[in-house]
CSV table of C-alpha atoms and ligand atoms in Angstrom, one decimal:
chain,number,residue,atom,x,y,z
A,168,MET,CA,0.0,0.1,0.4
A,169,GLN,CA,1.5,3.1,-0.7
A,170,THR,CA,2.9,5.9,1.8
A,171,TYR,CA,3.0,9.6,1.5
A,172,THR,CA,5.8,11.0,2.8
A,173,LEU,CA,5.4,15.0,3.7
A,174,ILE,CA,8.2,17.3,4.4
A,175,ALA,CA,6.5,19.6,6.9
A,176,PRO,CA,8.7,22.7,7.7
A,177,ALA,CA,8.9,25.4,10.7
A,178,LYS,CA,8.0,28.6,10.6
A,179,ILE,CA,9.5,32.0,11.9
A,180,ASN,CA,8.0,35.5,12.5
A,181,LEU,CA,10.2,38.1,10.8
A,182,LEU,CA,7.4,40.1,12.6
A,183,LEU,CA,4.6,40.0,14.7
A,184,GLU,CA,2.6,43.2,15.6
A,185,ILE,CA,-0.7,42.9,17.5
A,186,ILE,CA,-2.8,45.8,16.0
A,187,GLY,CA,-6.2,45.4,18.2
A,188,ASP,CA,-9.2,43.1,19.1
A,189,ARG,CA,-11.4,41.6,16.6
A,190,PRO,CA,-15.0,40.7,17.2
A,191,ASP,CA,-14.1,36.7,16.9
A,192,GLY,CA,-12.1,37.6,20.4
A,193,PHE,CA,-8.8,36.7,18.5
A,194,HIS,CA,-6.1,39.3,18.2
A,195,GLU,CA,-5.9,41.0,14.7
A,196,LEU,CA,-2.5,41.1,13.7
A,197,VAL,CA,0.2,41.8,11.0
A,198,MET,CA,2.9,39.4,10.7
A,199,VAL,CA,5.8,38.6,7.8
A,200,MET,CA,6.2,34.6,8.4
A,201,GLN,CA,9.0,32.6,6.9
A,202,SER,CA,9.8,29.1,6.3
A,203,VAL,CA,13.0,27.5,7.0
A,204,ASP,CA,14.2,23.8,6.4
A,205,LEU,CA,14.0,22.8,9.7
A,206,ALA,CA,10.6,19.9,9.1
A,207,ASP,CA,8.7,17.2,10.7
A,208,ILE,CA,8.5,14.0,8.3
A,209,ILE,CA,4.8,13.3,8.5
A,210,ASP,CA,3.8,9.5,7.1
A,211,LEU,CA,0.3,8.8,6.1
A,212,LYS,CA,-1.0,5.0,4.7
A,213,ALA,CA,-4.4,4.4,4.1
A,214,LEU,CA,-6.6,2.4,7.0
A,215,PRO,CA,-9.7,0.5,6.3
A,216,ASN,CA,-12.9,1.8,7.8
A,217,ASP,CA,-12.7,5.3,9.7
A,218,GLN,CA,-10.0,4.4,11.7
A,219,ILE,CA,-7.2,7.2,12.7
A,220,GLN,CA,-4.1,6.1,14.4
A,221,LEU,CA,-1.1,8.6,15.2
A,222,HIS,CA,2.7,7.7,16.2
A,223,CYS,CA,4.9,9.9,17.1
A,224,ASN,CA,8.8,9.5,17.8
A,225,HIS,CA,8.5,12.1,20.5
A,226,PRO,CA,7.1,11.3,24.2
A,227,ASP,CA,5.9,14.7,24.9
A,228,VAL,CA,3.4,15.1,21.5
A,229,PRO,CA,-0.1,13.8,22.4
A,230,LEU,CA,-1.4,11.4,20.7
A,231,ASP,CA,-5.0,11.6,21.0
A,232,ALA,CA,-7.9,13.6,19.3
A,233,SER,CA,-6.2,16.5,20.5
A,234,ASN,CA,-3.4,16.4,18.3
A,235,LEU,CA,-3.6,18.7,15.7
A,236,ALA,CA,-2.4,16.3,13.1
A,237,HIS,CA,-5.1,14.2,14.3
A,238,ARG,CA,-7.7,16.8,14.4
A,239,ALA,CA,-6.9,17.7,10.4
A,240,ALA,CA,-7.5,14.1,9.5
A,241,VAL,CA,-11.2,14.0,11.6
A,242,LEU,CA,-12.0,17.6,9.8
A,243,MET,CA,-11.1,15.9,6.1
A,244,GLN,CA,-13.1,12.9,7.0
A,245,LYS,CA,-16.2,15.4,8.2
A,246,HIS,CA,-15.8,17.3,4.6
A,247,PHE,CA,-15.3,14.2,2.5
A,248,PRO,CA,-16.9,11.3,4.3
A,249,ASP,CA,-16.4,7.5,3.4
A,250,ARG,CA,-12.6,7.9,1.9
A,251,GLY,CA,-11.1,5.7,4.9
A,252,GLY,CA,-9.2,6.1,7.5
A,253,VAL,CA,-5.5,7.0,8.1
A,254,GLU,CA,-2.3,6.1,9.9
A,255,ILE,CA,-0.3,9.2,10.7
A,256,ILE,CA,3.4,9.1,11.6
A,257,ILE,CA,5.0,12.0,12.9
A,258,GLN,CA,8.6,12.3,12.7
A,259,LYS,CA,9.3,14.7,15.3
A,260,ASN,CA,12.1,17.4,14.4
A,261,ILE,CA,10.7,20.9,15.1
A,262,PRO,CA,10.7,21.5,19.0
A,263,ILE,CA,7.6,21.8,20.7
A,264,GLY,CA,5.5,25.0,22.4
A,265,ALA,CA,8.4,26.4,20.7
A,266,GLY,CA,6.8,29.4,18.3
A,267,LEU,CA,7.8,27.1,15.1
A,268,ALA,CA,4.3,26.3,14.6
A,269,GLY,CA,5.2,22.4,15.0
A,270,GLY,CA,1.7,21.3,15.5
A,271,SER,CA,0.2,23.4,12.8
A,272,THR,CA,2.6,22.5,10.1
A,273,ASP,CA,1.7,18.9,11.2
A,274,ALA,CA,-1.6,19.4,10.6
A,275,ALA,CA,-0.9,21.2,7.5
A,276,ALA,CA,0.7,18.1,6.2
A,277,VAL,CA,-2.2,15.9,7.1
A,278,LEU,CA,-4.4,18.2,4.4
A,279,VAL,CA,-2.3,18.3,1.8
A,280,GLY,CA,-1.6,14.4,2.3
A,281,LEU,CA,-4.9,13.5,2.4
A,282,ASP,CA,-6.0,15.5,-0.5
A,283,LEU,CA,-3.2,13.5,-2.5
A,284,MET,CA,-4.3,10.2,-0.9
A,285,TRP,CA,-7.9,10.7,-1.5
A,286,ASN,CA,-7.7,12.3,-4.9
A,287,LEU,CA,-9.5,15.1,-3.9
A,288,GLY,CA,-7.8,17.8,-6.0
A,289,LEU,CA,-8.7,20.7,-3.6
A,290,THR,CA,-7.2,23.9,-4.5
A,291,GLN,CA,-4.5,25.3,-2.3
A,292,SER,CA,-7.1,28.2,-1.1
A,293,GLU,CA,-9.4,25.5,-0.4
A,294,LEU,CA,-6.6,23.6,1.4
A,295,GLN,CA,-5.9,27.2,3.5
A,296,GLU,CA,-9.8,27.8,4.2
A,297,LEU,CA,-10.1,24.3,5.5
A,298,GLY,CA,-6.9,24.9,7.8
A,299,ALA,CA,-8.2,28.2,9.3
A,300,THR,CA,-10.9,26.5,10.9
A,301,LEU,CA,-8.5,24.4,12.9
A,302,GLY,CA,-5.9,27.4,13.5
A,303,SER,CA,-4.4,30.5,12.7
A,304,ASP,CA,-0.9,29.6,11.3
A,305,ILE,CA,-1.8,26.5,9.4
A,306,PRO,CA,-3.2,28.3,6.3
A,307,PHE,CA,0.5,29.8,6.1
A,308,CYS,CA,1.8,26.1,6.9
A,309,VAL,CA,0.2,25.3,3.8
A,310,LEU,CA,1.2,28.1,1.2
A,311,GLY,CA,5.0,28.2,3.0
A,312,GLY,CA,7.4,30.2,1.8
A,313,THR,CA,7.5,34.3,2.8
A,314,ALA,CA,3.9,35.8,3.3
A,315,LEU,CA,2.6,38.4,4.6
A,316,ALA,CA,-0.2,37.2,7.2
A,317,MET,CA,-3.2,39.7,8.5
A,318,GLY,CA,-6.4,39.2,10.3
A,319,ARG,CA,-5.7,36.2,12.6
A,320,GLY,CA,-2.9,35.0,10.3
A,321,GLU,CA,-5.2,33.3,7.9
A,322,ASP,CA,-5.4,36.2,5.3
A,323,LEU,CA,-2.1,35.6,3.2
A,324,THR,CA,-0.2,37.8,0.5
A,325,PRO,CA,2.9,35.7,-0.6
A,326,LEU,CA,6.2,37.8,-0.9
A,327,PRO,CA,9.3,37.4,-2.9
A,328,ASN,CA,11.8,34.0,-2.2
A,329,LEU,CA,14.2,35.1,0.1
A,330,ASP,CA,16.1,31.7,0.4
A,331,GLN,CA,19.3,33.4,0.2
A,332,LEU,CA,19.2,33.8,4.0
A,333,TYR,CA,20.1,31.4,7.1
A,334,ALA,CA,18.7,31.6,10.6
A,335,VAL,CA,20.3,30.2,13.3
A,336,LEU,CA,17.6,29.0,15.9
A,337,ALA,CA,18.1,28.3,19.6
A,338,LYS,CA,16.0,27.5,22.1
A,339,TYR,CA,16.3,25.9,25.6
A,340,ARG,CA,15.0,22.7,26.1
A,341,SER,CA,13.6,22.6,29.3
A,342,LEU,CA,11.6,25.9,28.3
A,343,SER,CA,8.4,26.2,26.3
A,344,VAL,CA,5.6,29.1,26.1
A,345,SER,CA,1.8,28.9,25.9
A,346,THR,CA,0.7,30.7,23.0
A,347,PRO,CA,-2.9,31.3,24.7
A,348,TRP,CA,-0.8,32.5,27.7
A,349,ALA,CA,1.4,34.9,25.6
A,350,TYR,CA,-1.3,36.7,23.8
A,351,LYS,CA,-3.6,36.8,27.1
A,352,THR,CA,-0.8,38.5,29.2
A,353,TYR,CA,-0.3,40.9,26.1
A,354,ARG,CA,-4.0,41.9,26.5
A,355,GLN,CA,-4.0,42.5,29.9
A,356,GLN,CA,-0.9,44.9,29.9
A,357,PHE,CA,-1.1,46.5,26.9
A,358,GLY,CA,-5.0,45.8,25.7
A,359,GLU,CA,-5.6,50.1,26.4
A,360,THR,CA,-3.2,50.5,23.6
A,361,TYR,CA,-5.0,48.5,21.0
A,362,ALA,CA,-6.4,50.5,17.7
A,363,GLN,CA,-10.1,50.0,18.5
A,364,THR,CA,-12.1,50.9,15.2
A,365,PRO,CA,-11.3,49.3,12.0
A,366,GLU,CA,-10.2,53.0,10.6
A,367,ALA,CA,-7.7,53.2,13.7
A,368,GLN,CA,-6.8,49.5,13.2
A,369,GLU,CA,-6.5,50.4,9.1
A,370,GLN,CA,-4.2,53.7,10.3
A,371,ARG,CA,-1.9,51.5,12.8
A,372,ARG,CA,-1.0,48.8,9.9
A,373,ARG,CA,-0.2,51.8,7.3
A,374,GLU,CA,2.3,53.8,9.7
A,375,GLY,CA,3.3,50.1,12.0
A,376,PRO,CA,6.7,48.5,11.8
A,377,SER,CA,5.5,46.5,8.6
A,378,VAL,CA,6.2,49.1,6.5
A,379,PRO,CA,10.0,49.3,6.2
A,380,LEU,CA,10.1,45.6,6.6
A,381,LEU,CA,7.9,44.8,3.7
A,382,THR,CA,9.5,47.5,1.5
A,383,ALA,CA,13.0,45.6,2.6
A,384,VAL,CA,11.3,42.1,1.4
A,385,ASN,CA,9.6,43.2,-1.6
A,386,HIS,CA,13.2,44.4,-2.9
A,387,LYS,CA,14.9,41.2,-1.3
A,388,ASP,CA,17.2,43.4,0.2
A,389,THR,CA,19.0,40.7,2.7
A,390,ALA,CA,21.1,43.7,4.2
A,391,GLN,CA,18.0,45.7,5.4
A,392,ILE,CA,15.7,42.8,6.3
A,393,PRO,CA,17.5,42.1,9.6
A,394,GLN,CA,17.1,45.6,10.7
A,395,TYR,CA,13.6,45.7,10.6
A,396,LEU,CA,12.6,42.4,12.8
A,397,TYR,CA,10.0,42.9,15.2
A,398,ASN,CA,7.6,41.2,17.7
A,399,ASP,CA,5.3,42.7,19.9
A,400,LEU,CA,5.2,39.4,22.4
A,401,GLU,CA,8.8,39.8,23.4
A,402,ARG,CA,7.4,42.6,25.4
A,403,VAL,CA,5.5,39.6,27.6
A,404,VAL,CA,7.7,36.8,27.0
A,405,LEU,CA,11.0,38.6,27.8
A,406,PRO,CA,10.4,40.2,31.2
A,407,GLN,CA,9.1,36.6,32.2
A,408,HIS,CA,11.9,34.4,30.9
A,409,PRO,CA,15.3,36.2,31.7
A,410,LYS,CA,17.4,33.5,29.9
A,411,VAL,CA,15.4,34.0,26.7
A,412,SER,CA,16.3,37.7,26.8
A,413,ALA,CA,20.0,36.9,27.5
A,414,LEU,CA,20.2,34.8,24.8
A,415,ARG,CA,18.9,37.3,22.6
A,416,LYS,CA,21.5,39.9,23.7
A,417,LYS,CA,24.3,37.2,23.4
A,418,PHE,CA,23.2,36.7,19.8
A,419,LYS,CA,23.6,40.7,18.9
A,420,GLN,CA,27.0,40.7,21.2
A,421,VAL,CA,28.3,37.5,19.1
A,422,GLY,CA,27.6,39.1,16.1
A,423,CYS,CA,24.8,38.3,13.3
A,424,LEU,CA,22.6,40.3,10.8
A,425,GLY,CA,19.6,40.9,13.2
A,426,THR,CA,18.1,38.5,15.8
A,427,MET,CA,14.2,38.2,17.4
A,428,MET,CA,12.4,35.5,19.4
A,429,SER,CA,9.7,33.8,16.9
A,430,GLY,CA,6.1,33.9,17.4
A,431,SER,CA,5.7,33.4,21.5
A,432,GLY,CA,8.6,32.1,21.8
A,433,PRO,CA,10.4,31.0,23.3
A,434,THR,CA,12.7,30.2,20.3
A,435,VAL,CA,15.2,33.0,19.3
A,436,PHE,CA,16.7,33.4,15.7
A,437,ALA,CA,19.5,34.8,14.5
A,438,LEU,CA,20.2,35.9,10.8
A,439,THR,CA,22.9,35.3,8.5
A,440,LYS,CA,24.0,35.5,5.0
A,441,THR,CA,25.5,32.4,4.6
A,442,GLN,CA,25.6,28.7,5.7
A,443,ALA,CA,29.3,29.0,6.6
A,444,GLU,CA,28.5,32.1,8.9
A,445,ALA,CA,25.3,30.7,10.6
A,446,GLU,CA,27.3,27.6,11.4
A,447,ALA,CA,30.3,29.5,12.9
A,448,LEU,CA,27.7,31.8,14.8
A,449,LYS,CA,25.9,28.4,16.2
A,450,THR,CA,29.5,27.2,17.2
A,451,GLN,CA,30.2,30.4,19.0
A,452,LEU,CA,27.1,30.7,20.8
A,453,GLN,CA,27.1,27.0,22.1
A,454,ALA,CA,30.6,28.0,23.5
A,455,VAL,CA,30.0,31.3,24.8
A,456,MET,CA,26.5,29.7,26.5
A,457,GLY,CA,28.2,26.4,27.8
A,458,ASP,CA,24.6,25.4,29.1
A,459,PRO,CA,23.7,21.4,27.7
A,460,ASP,CA,20.0,22.8,27.8
A,461,LEU,CA,20.5,25.0,25.0
A,462,GLU,CA,20.0,23.2,21.5
A,463,LEU,CA,20.6,25.3,18.3
A,464,TRP,CA,19.9,24.5,14.8
A,465,VAL,CA,21.1,26.1,11.6
A,466,THR,CA,18.4,26.5,9.3
A,467,GLN,CA,18.0,28.0,5.8
A,468,PHE,CA,15.0,30.1,4.6
A,469,CYS,CA,12.4,28.1,2.1
A,470,GLY,CA,10.4,29.1,-0.2
A,471,SER,CA,7.7,26.5,0.2
A,472,GLY,CA,5.1,24.9,2.5
A,473,ILE,CA,4.3,21.3,2.7
A,474,GLN,CA,6.0,19.1,0.2
A,475,LEU,CA,5.9,15.3,-0.7
A,476,GLU,CA,9.4,14.0,-0.2
A,477,SER,CA,9.6,12.6,-3.5
A,478,ALA,CA,8.7,16.1,-5.2
B,799,ATP,P1,2.7,28.0,17.2
B,799,ATP,O1,4.4,28.5,16.6
B,799,ATP,O2,2.0,27.9,16.4
B,799,ATP,O3,1.9,29.0,18.4
B,799,ATP,P2,4.0,26.0,19.0
B,799,ATP,O4,5.5,25.8,18.2
B,799,ATP,O5,4.3,27.4,20.3
B,799,ATP,O6,2.9,26.7,18.3
B,799,ATP,P3,3.5,23.6,18.8
B,799,ATP,O7,5.1,23.0,19.1
B,799,ATP,O8,2.6,23.6,18.1
B,799,ATP,O9,3.8,24.8,19.4
B,799,ATP,O10,2.7,22.6,20.6
B,799,ATP,C1,1.8,23.6,21.1
B,799,ATP,C2,1.1,22.4,22.1
B,799,ATP,O11,0.3,21.8,20.9
B,799,ATP,C3,1.9,21.5,22.5
B,799,ATP,O12,2.3,21.7,24.1
B,799,ATP,C4,1.4,20.0,22.5
B,799,ATP,O13,0.8,19.4,23.8
B,799,ATP,C5,0.1,20.5,21.4
B,799,ATP,N1,0.1,19.5,20.0
B,799,ATP,C6,-0.9,19.2,19.2
B,799,ATP,N2,-0.4,18.8,18.2
B,799,ATP,C7,0.9,18.5,18.3
B,799,ATP,C8,1.7,18.3,17.3
B,799,ATP,N3,1.3,17.7,16.1
B,799,ATP,N4,2.9,18.7,17.8
B,799,ATP,C9,3.2,19.0,18.4
B,799,ATP,N5,2.6,19.5,19.7
B,799,ATP,C10,1.3,19.1,19.4
């Protein structure tokens, strides 16, 4: 029986700006999202009946119906009944609770994989719409590459490919941050500064930190892009986690084009122009931090989302 093997890349946020509240209770956001080549590998195999079986090599990933990959399979069965069941095998390479959209990219892989397995012929935007019902980052994980994400994160505009940049990712193994906690705390601390009306939100978008970053991205100006990295959630996560703040400072001291926390953290990334510079930065950081709890990865920006392994 055929196995579909999918590559499910992590994402980093080159920018995450919180604009205000939305009527649906979520935050209105402006984000610039970037896929990197640190990826989970997802195998899908057809099963009889409507069974969904889930396996993962990482002990901290839930194997029940709460797993986002499982939820994606349930969603596909609901929309496309009588197609059968699926065995999902996740090889987890993306750290968990890291701000790298690990769960979201697994779910995106299941959507893309079942579309292929069941021969559904769904369009990219149909897959993104299905993904948006499960989680705000899933549409981007389906699309991948570099993209502007607005609304909850589901309103996507593709941006030029930046695959000439590298990112060293750094995360303390023992540290994770809950995304709902980060947004809730941000609202508690900064809710009074939110743009309240649609007009005020539009004005904030037009005048915000995304403007110079988007200009740099649209010009593929790899010298300028690292100057305009931005993440509002650093304002709540860094004070709570001084180790992450120290890591970010250390990246700056050691030397990189620019550094920022990704999403709700606690992963910090630092940008370089070449793989050799990224490898050197990783080695230097490992040496100066001298902490076995700190994990580092050299990654390259990538121009696509979920891919079949053979593609
Ligand atoms: P995001 O950047 O989208 O906020 P994250 O990288 O911070 O996500 P995840 O790695 O997706 O966080 O994990 C968050 C929580 O989701 C975990 O604590 C885990 O229990 C749960 N989870 C559900 N499905 C998965 C999955 N397939 N892989 C990893 N975690 C999952």
